[in-house]
Coordinates of N, CA and C in Angstrom, one line a residue:
M1 N -37.0 -36.9 90.2 CA -38.1 -37.8 89.8 C -37.8 -38.9 88.4
S2 N -37.2 -40.3 88.9 CA -37.5 -41.0 87.7 C -38.7 -42.0 86.5
Y3 N -38.0 -42.2 86.1 CA -39.5 -42.8 84.4 C -38.5 -43.8 84.0
T4 N -39.0 -45.2 84.1 CA -39.0 -46.1 84.1 C -40.1 -46.3 82.3
V5 N -39.9 -47.4 81.4 CA -40.2 -48.1 80.0 C -39.4 -48.9 79.7
Y6 N -40.7 -50.0 79.1 CA -40.7 -51.4 79.1 C -40.6 -52.0 78.0
L7 N -40.6 -52.6 77.7 CA -40.8 -54.2 76.5 C -41.3 -55.5 76.8
Q8 N -42.4 -55.5 76.2 CA -42.8 -56.8 76.4 C -43.6 -57.7 75.7
K9 N -43.4 -59.0 75.7 CA -43.8 -59.5 74.8 C -45.7 -59.5 75.1
F10 N -46.7 -59.6 74.4 CA -47.3 -60.5 74.4 C -49.0 -61.5 73.8
E11 N -49.0 -62.6 73.7 CA -50.0 -63.4 73.3 C -50.8 -64.3 73.9
N12 N -52.5 -63.3 72.3 CA -53.8 -64.1 73.4 C -54.2 -63.7 74.8
G13 N -53.7 -62.0 74.7 CA -54.0 -61.8 76.2 C -53.5 -61.9 77.9
D14 N -51.3 -62.6 77.4 CA -50.5 -62.9 78.4 C -49.8 -62.5 78.2
S15 N -48.8 -62.5 78.9 CA -47.3 -61.9 79.2 C -46.6 -63.3 78.1
A16 N -45.5 -63.1 77.2 CA -45.6 -64.0 76.9 C -43.2 -63.7 76.1
S17 N -43.4 -64.7 76.0 CA -41.4 -64.9 76.4 C -41.1 -65.0 75.0
I18 N -39.4 -63.8 75.3 CA -38.6 -63.6 73.8 C -37.5 -64.7 73.9
P19 N -37.9 -65.5 73.1 CA -36.8 -66.6 72.8 C -35.6 -65.5 72.7
Y20 N -34.0 -65.4 73.3 CA -33.1 -65.7 73.3 C -32.0 -65.2 72.0
D21 N -31.9 -65.6 71.0 CA -31.5 -66.1 70.1 C -32.3 -64.2 69.6
E22 N -33.4 -64.5 69.0 CA -33.8 -63.7 68.5 C -33.3 -62.0 69.0
L23 N -34.3 -61.7 71.2 CA -33.8 -61.1 71.3 C -31.8 -61.0 71.1
E24 N -30.8 -61.5 71.1 CA -29.7 -61.3 70.8 C -29.6 -60.7 69.0
K25 N -30.4 -61.1 68.7 CA -29.8 -60.1 67.0 C -30.3 -59.3 67.3
V26 N -31.0 -58.5 68.2 CA -31.1 -57.2 67.7 C -29.5 -56.3 68.5
I27 N -29.8 -57.0 70.2 CA -28.8 -56.2 70.7 C -27.9 -55.6 70.9
T28 N -26.9 -57.0 69.8 CA -25.3 -56.8 69.7 C -25.1 -55.9 69.2
R29 N -26.0 -55.6 68.2 CA -25.3 -53.7 67.4 C -26.2 -53.1 68.6
Y30 N -26.3 -53.0 69.2 CA -26.0 -51.8 70.6 C -25.6 -52.2 72.1
G31 N -25.2 -52.7 71.9 CA -24.9 -53.1 73.4 C -24.7 -54.3 73.2
K32 N -24.5 -55.0 75.0 CA -24.4 -56.8 75.1 C -25.6 -57.1 76.5
I33 N -26.0 -58.3 76.1 CA -26.3 -58.4 77.8 C -26.0 -59.7 78.6
E34 N -25.8 -59.2 79.9 CA -24.5 -59.8 80.8 C -25.0 -60.5 82.2
M35 N -24.5 -60.5 83.0 CA -25.2 -61.5 84.1 C -24.9 -59.9 85.3
G36 N -25.6 -59.4 85.9 CA -24.8 -58.9 86.8 C -25.1 -59.0 88.0
H37 N -24.9 -58.3 89.1 CA -24.7 -59.0 90.9 C -26.8 -59.9 91.0
S38 N -27.0 -59.5 90.0 CA -27.9 -60.2 90.6 C -29.5 -60.9 90.2
E39 N -28.9 -60.4 88.9 CA -30.1 -59.9 86.9 C -28.9 -59.9 86.2
L40 N -30.5 -60.2 85.1 CA -29.6 -59.8 83.9 C -29.6 -58.2 83.4
E41 N -28.1 -57.2 82.5 CA -28.3 -56.3 82.5 C -27.8 -56.0 81.2
F42 N -28.0 -55.0 80.3 CA -27.8 -54.3 79.6 C -26.8 -53.4 79.5
V43 N -25.6 -53.5 78.6 CA -24.1 -53.0 78.6 C -24.4 -52.6 77.0
S44 N -24.0 -50.8 77.3 CA -24.2 -50.2 76.2 C -23.5 -49.7 75.4
N45 N -23.5 -49.9 74.1 CA -21.6 -50.2 73.4 C -21.9 -48.8 72.5
V46 N -22.8 -48.2 72.7 CA -23.6 -46.8 71.6 C -23.4 -45.7 72.6
G47 N -23.2 -45.6 73.6 CA -23.2 -44.4 74.3 C -23.9 -44.5 75.6
E48 N -24.6 -43.5 75.9 CA -25.8 -43.8 77.1 C -26.5 -43.8 77.1
M49 N -28.5 -44.8 76.4 CA -29.0 -44.7 76.7 C -30.0 -44.5 77.7
F50 N -30.1 -45.3 79.2 CA -30.4 -45.3 79.8 C -30.2 -45.9 81.3
E51 N -30.1 -44.5 82.9 CA -29.5 -45.8 83.6 C -28.9 -46.8 83.3
D52 N -30.2 -47.3 83.8 CA -29.3 -49.3 83.4 C -30.5 -49.4 82.7
A53 N -31.0 -51.1 82.0 CA -31.9 -51.6 81.6 C -31.9 -53.5 82.7
T54 N -32.6 -53.8 82.6 CA -32.8 -54.6 82.9 C -34.2 -55.5 82.4
F55 N -32.9 -57.5 83.0 CA -34.5 -58.1 82.4 C -35.0 -59.1 82.8
T56 N -36.5 -60.1 82.6 CA -36.7 -61.0 83.2 C -36.9 -61.7 82.5
G57 N -36.1 -63.5 83.1 CA -35.9 -64.1 82.0 C -34.2 -65.1 82.7
N58 N -33.9 -65.6 81.8 CA -32.8 -66.5 82.1 C -31.9 -66.2 80.5
L59 N -30.2 -66.1 80.8 CA -30.1 -65.7 79.0 C -30.1 -67.2 78.4
E60 N -30.1 -68.6 79.1 CA -30.4 -70.0 78.8 C -31.9 -70.2 77.3
D61 N -32.5 -69.4 77.9 CA -34.4 -69.8 77.2 C -35.0 -68.8 76.5
E62 N -35.6 -67.4 77.9 CA -35.8 -67.1 77.2 C -36.6 -65.3 78.0
I63 N -36.4 -64.7 77.5 CA -36.6 -63.6 78.0 C -38.7 -62.4 77.8
S64 N -38.1 -62.3 79.1 CA -40.1 -62.1 79.4 C -40.3 -60.9 78.9
G65 N -39.4 -60.1 79.4 CA -39.5 -58.2 79.3 C -38.2 -57.5 79.9
I66 N -38.3 -56.1 79.9 CA -37.3 -55.7 79.8 C -37.5 -54.6 80.2
C67 N -36.4 -53.7 80.9 CA -37.3 -52.4 82.2 C -36.0 -51.1 81.7
F68 N -36.7 -50.3 81.0 CA -35.9 -49.1 80.8 C -35.3 -48.0 82.2
N69 N -34.5 -48.5 82.8 CA -34.7 -47.1 83.8 C -34.0 -45.4 83.2
R70 N -34.9 -44.8 84.0 CA -34.2 -43.1 83.7 C -33.9 -42.9 81.6
P71 N -34.5 -43.0 81.2 CA -34.0 -43.1 79.8 C -33.5 -41.8 79.3
T72 N -32.5 -41.7 78.7 CA -31.9 -40.3 78.3 C -32.6 -39.8 76.4
L73 N -31.7 -38.7 76.0 CA -32.5 -38.6 74.7 C -31.2 -39.0 74.2
N74 N -30.7 -39.6 73.8 CA -29.6 -40.1 73.2 C -30.4 -41.0 72.3
D75 N -30.4 -40.4 70.6 CA -30.4 -40.7 69.3 C -30.4 -42.6 69.2
K76 N -30.1 -43.1 70.1 CA -29.6 -44.5 69.8 C -30.7 -45.4 70.2
F77 N -31.7 -44.8 71.3 CA -32.6 -45.3 72.4 C -33.5 -45.4 70.9
P78 N -34.0 -44.8 70.7 CA -35.3 -45.1 70.0 C -35.1 -45.9 69.1
L79 N -33.8 -46.5 68.3 CA -33.6 -47.2 67.0 C -33.0 -48.3 67.9
L80 N -32.6 -48.7 69.4 CA -33.2 -50.2 69.8 C -34.2 -50.3 69.9
V81 N -35.7 -48.9 70.7 CA -36.5 -49.2 70.4 C -37.3 -50.2 69.8
F82 N -37.3 -49.3 68.4 CA -36.8 -49.5 67.1 C -37.4 -51.3 66.8
D83 N -35.8 -51.2 66.6 CA -35.3 -52.5 66.3 C -36.1 -53.7 67.1
L84 N -36.7 -54.2 68.5 CA -36.5 -54.3 69.2 C -38.1 -55.5 69.0
L85 N -39.0 -53.8 68.7 CA -40.4 -53.9 68.2 C -40.6 -54.5 67.5
K86 N -39.5 -55.4 66.1 CA -39.6 -56.0 65.0 C -40.4 -57.1 65.4
I87 N -39.7 -57.4 67.1 CA -39.9 -59.3 68.0 C -41.8 -59.4 67.5
K88 N -42.0 -60.3 66.7 CA -43.3 -60.5 66.9 C -44.2 -60.3 68.1
N89 N -44.7 -59.3 68.2 CA -46.1 -59.2 69.4 C -45.6 -58.5 70.3
T90 N -44.3 -57.6 70.5 CA -43.6 -56.8 71.3 C -44.6 -55.8 71.4
C91 N -44.2 -55.3 72.5 CA -45.0 -53.9 72.6 C -44.5 -52.6 73.4
F92 N -44.6 -51.5 73.5 CA -43.2 -50.6 74.1 C -44.1 -49.6 74.7
F93 N -44.1 -49.6 77.2 CA -45.1 -48.8 77.0 C -44.2 -48.3 78.4
G94 N -45.3 -47.2 79.2 CA -44.8 -46.4 79.8 C -45.0 -46.6 81.5
T95 N -44.4 -46.3 82.3 CA -45.3 -46.2 83.2 C -46.9 -46.0 83.8
D96 N -46.5 -44.4 83.4 CA -48.0 -44.3 83.9 C -48.8 -44.2 82.7
M97 N -48.5 -45.6 81.8 CA -49.6 -45.5 81.2 C -49.8 -45.2 79.7
E98 N -49.5 -43.3 79.8 CA -50.1 -42.7 78.2 C -49.8 -43.3 76.9
F99 N -49.2 -44.3 76.9 CA -48.8 -44.5 75.8 C -48.7 -46.3 76.0
V100 N -49.2 -46.6 74.3 CA -48.8 -48.2 74.2 C -48.2 -48.2 73.0
N101 N -47.0 -48.0 72.4 CA -46.8 -48.8 70.8 C -46.4 -50.2 70.5
S102 N -46.5 -50.5 69.4 CA -46.2 -51.6 68.5 C -45.4 -51.5 66.8
R103 N -44.8 -52.0 66.5 CA -44.7 -52.1 64.8 C -45.6 -52.4 63.9
Y104 N -46.8 -53.4 65.1 CA -48.1 -54.5 64.6 C -48.8 -53.9 64.5
E105 N -49.9 -54.8 64.2 CA -51.5 -54.9 64.8 C -51.3 -55.8 66.0
M106 N -51.8 -55.4 67.1 CA -52.1 -56.3 68.8 C -52.9 -56.1 69.0
T107 N -54.3 -56.4 68.4 CA -55.1 -55.6 69.2 C -56.1 -57.1 70.1
N108 N -55.8 -58.1 68.9 CA -55.9 -59.5 70.3 C -54.1 -59.9 70.7
H109 N -53.7 -59.6 71.4 CA -53.3 -60.0 72.3 C -52.6 -59.5 73.6
Y110 N -53.1 -57.8 73.3 CA -53.0 -56.6 74.5 C -53.7 -57.9 75.9
P111 N -53.0 -58.1 76.9 CA -54.5 -57.9 78.1 C -54.8 -56.3 78.5
E112 N -56.2 -56.9 78.9 CA -57.0 -55.3 78.9 C -56.0 -55.2 79.8
S113 N -56.0 -55.1 81.1 CA -55.7 -54.5 81.7 C -54.0 -53.2 81.2
L114 N -54.1 -53.7 80.0 CA -52.8 -52.5 80.0 C -53.4 -51.5 79.1
T115 N -54.6 -51.5 78.0 CA -55.9 -50.5 77.1 C -56.3 -50.3 78.1
E116 N -56.8 -51.2 79.2 CA -58.2 -50.0 79.6 C -58.4 -49.0 80.1
N117 N -56.8 -48.1 80.3 CA -56.9 -46.7 80.6 C -56.4 -45.5 80.2
L118 N -56.0 -46.0 79.1 CA -55.3 -45.8 77.7 C -55.7 -44.0 77.5
P119 N -55.1 -43.3 77.5 CA -56.3 -41.9 77.2 C -56.7 -42.3 75.2
E120 N -55.6 -43.3 74.5 CA -56.0 -43.6 73.0 C -55.3 -44.5 73.1
E121 N -55.5 -44.9 72.1 CA -55.7 -46.3 71.3 C -54.4 -46.4 71.2
P122 N -53.8 -47.8 71.2 CA -52.3 -48.3 70.7 C -51.6 -47.6 69.5
K123 N -50.7 -47.1 69.9 CA -50.1 -46.8 68.4 C -48.8 -47.8 67.7
I124 N -49.4 -47.4 66.4 CA -48.8 -48.8 65.5 C -47.7 -47.7 64.9
I125 N -46.3 -47.9 65.1 CA -45.4 -47.3 64.8 C -44.4 -47.5 63.9
S126 N -44.5 -46.6 62.7 CA -43.2 -46.7 61.2 C -42.1 -45.9 61.7
Q127 N -41.4 -45.2 61.7 CA -40.3 -45.5 61.9 C -40.1 -45.0 64.1
A128 N -38.6 -45.0 64.0 CA -38.3 -44.8 65.6 C -38.3 -43.5 66.0
M129 N -38.4 -42.4 65.4 CA -38.6 -41.5 66.5 C -40.5 -41.2 66.8
E130 N -41.3 -42.1 66.2 CA -42.4 -41.8 66.7 C -42.4 -43.0 67.8
N131 N -42.2 -42.6 68.7 CA -42.4 -42.6 70.6 C -42.5 -41.6 71.8
W132 N -42.1 -41.4 72.2 CA -43.1 -40.8 73.2 C -42.5 -39.3 73.9
L133 N -40.7 -40.0 73.0 CA -39.7 -39.2 73.5 C -40.6 -37.3 73.1
L134 N -41.3 -37.7 72.2 CA -41.5 -36.3 70.8 C -42.8 -36.1 71.5
K135 N -43.7 -36.3 72.4 CA -45.5 -35.3 72.4 C -44.9 -34.7 73.3

């Protein structure tokens, strides 16, 4: 069975784009973004954090989201996610929609479809280890 988690930016209830330069500032501490066979991919330089990660968007302009497939228990993955959540209006959630985490208050930015069936309110986290792995 596979599990996928996502990092996405939202503004005023709609999907928004992350400027590539902001994303790159965080990513370069953990790896790099490069063109794969048909899409942008993340290549880690800190060990295996997930089976693969793909980006929607393009290198020249903006990225709208990141999909992390089969995350591992590597201690660097929570740090990567926490650092990415520094980017304004980004949040982190799973396929099963059991959680939505962010570092800042985003109540006015979440789309209703993202939060309407959550078992609890979106969580504002203050450290890297406050994530789905510890539930």
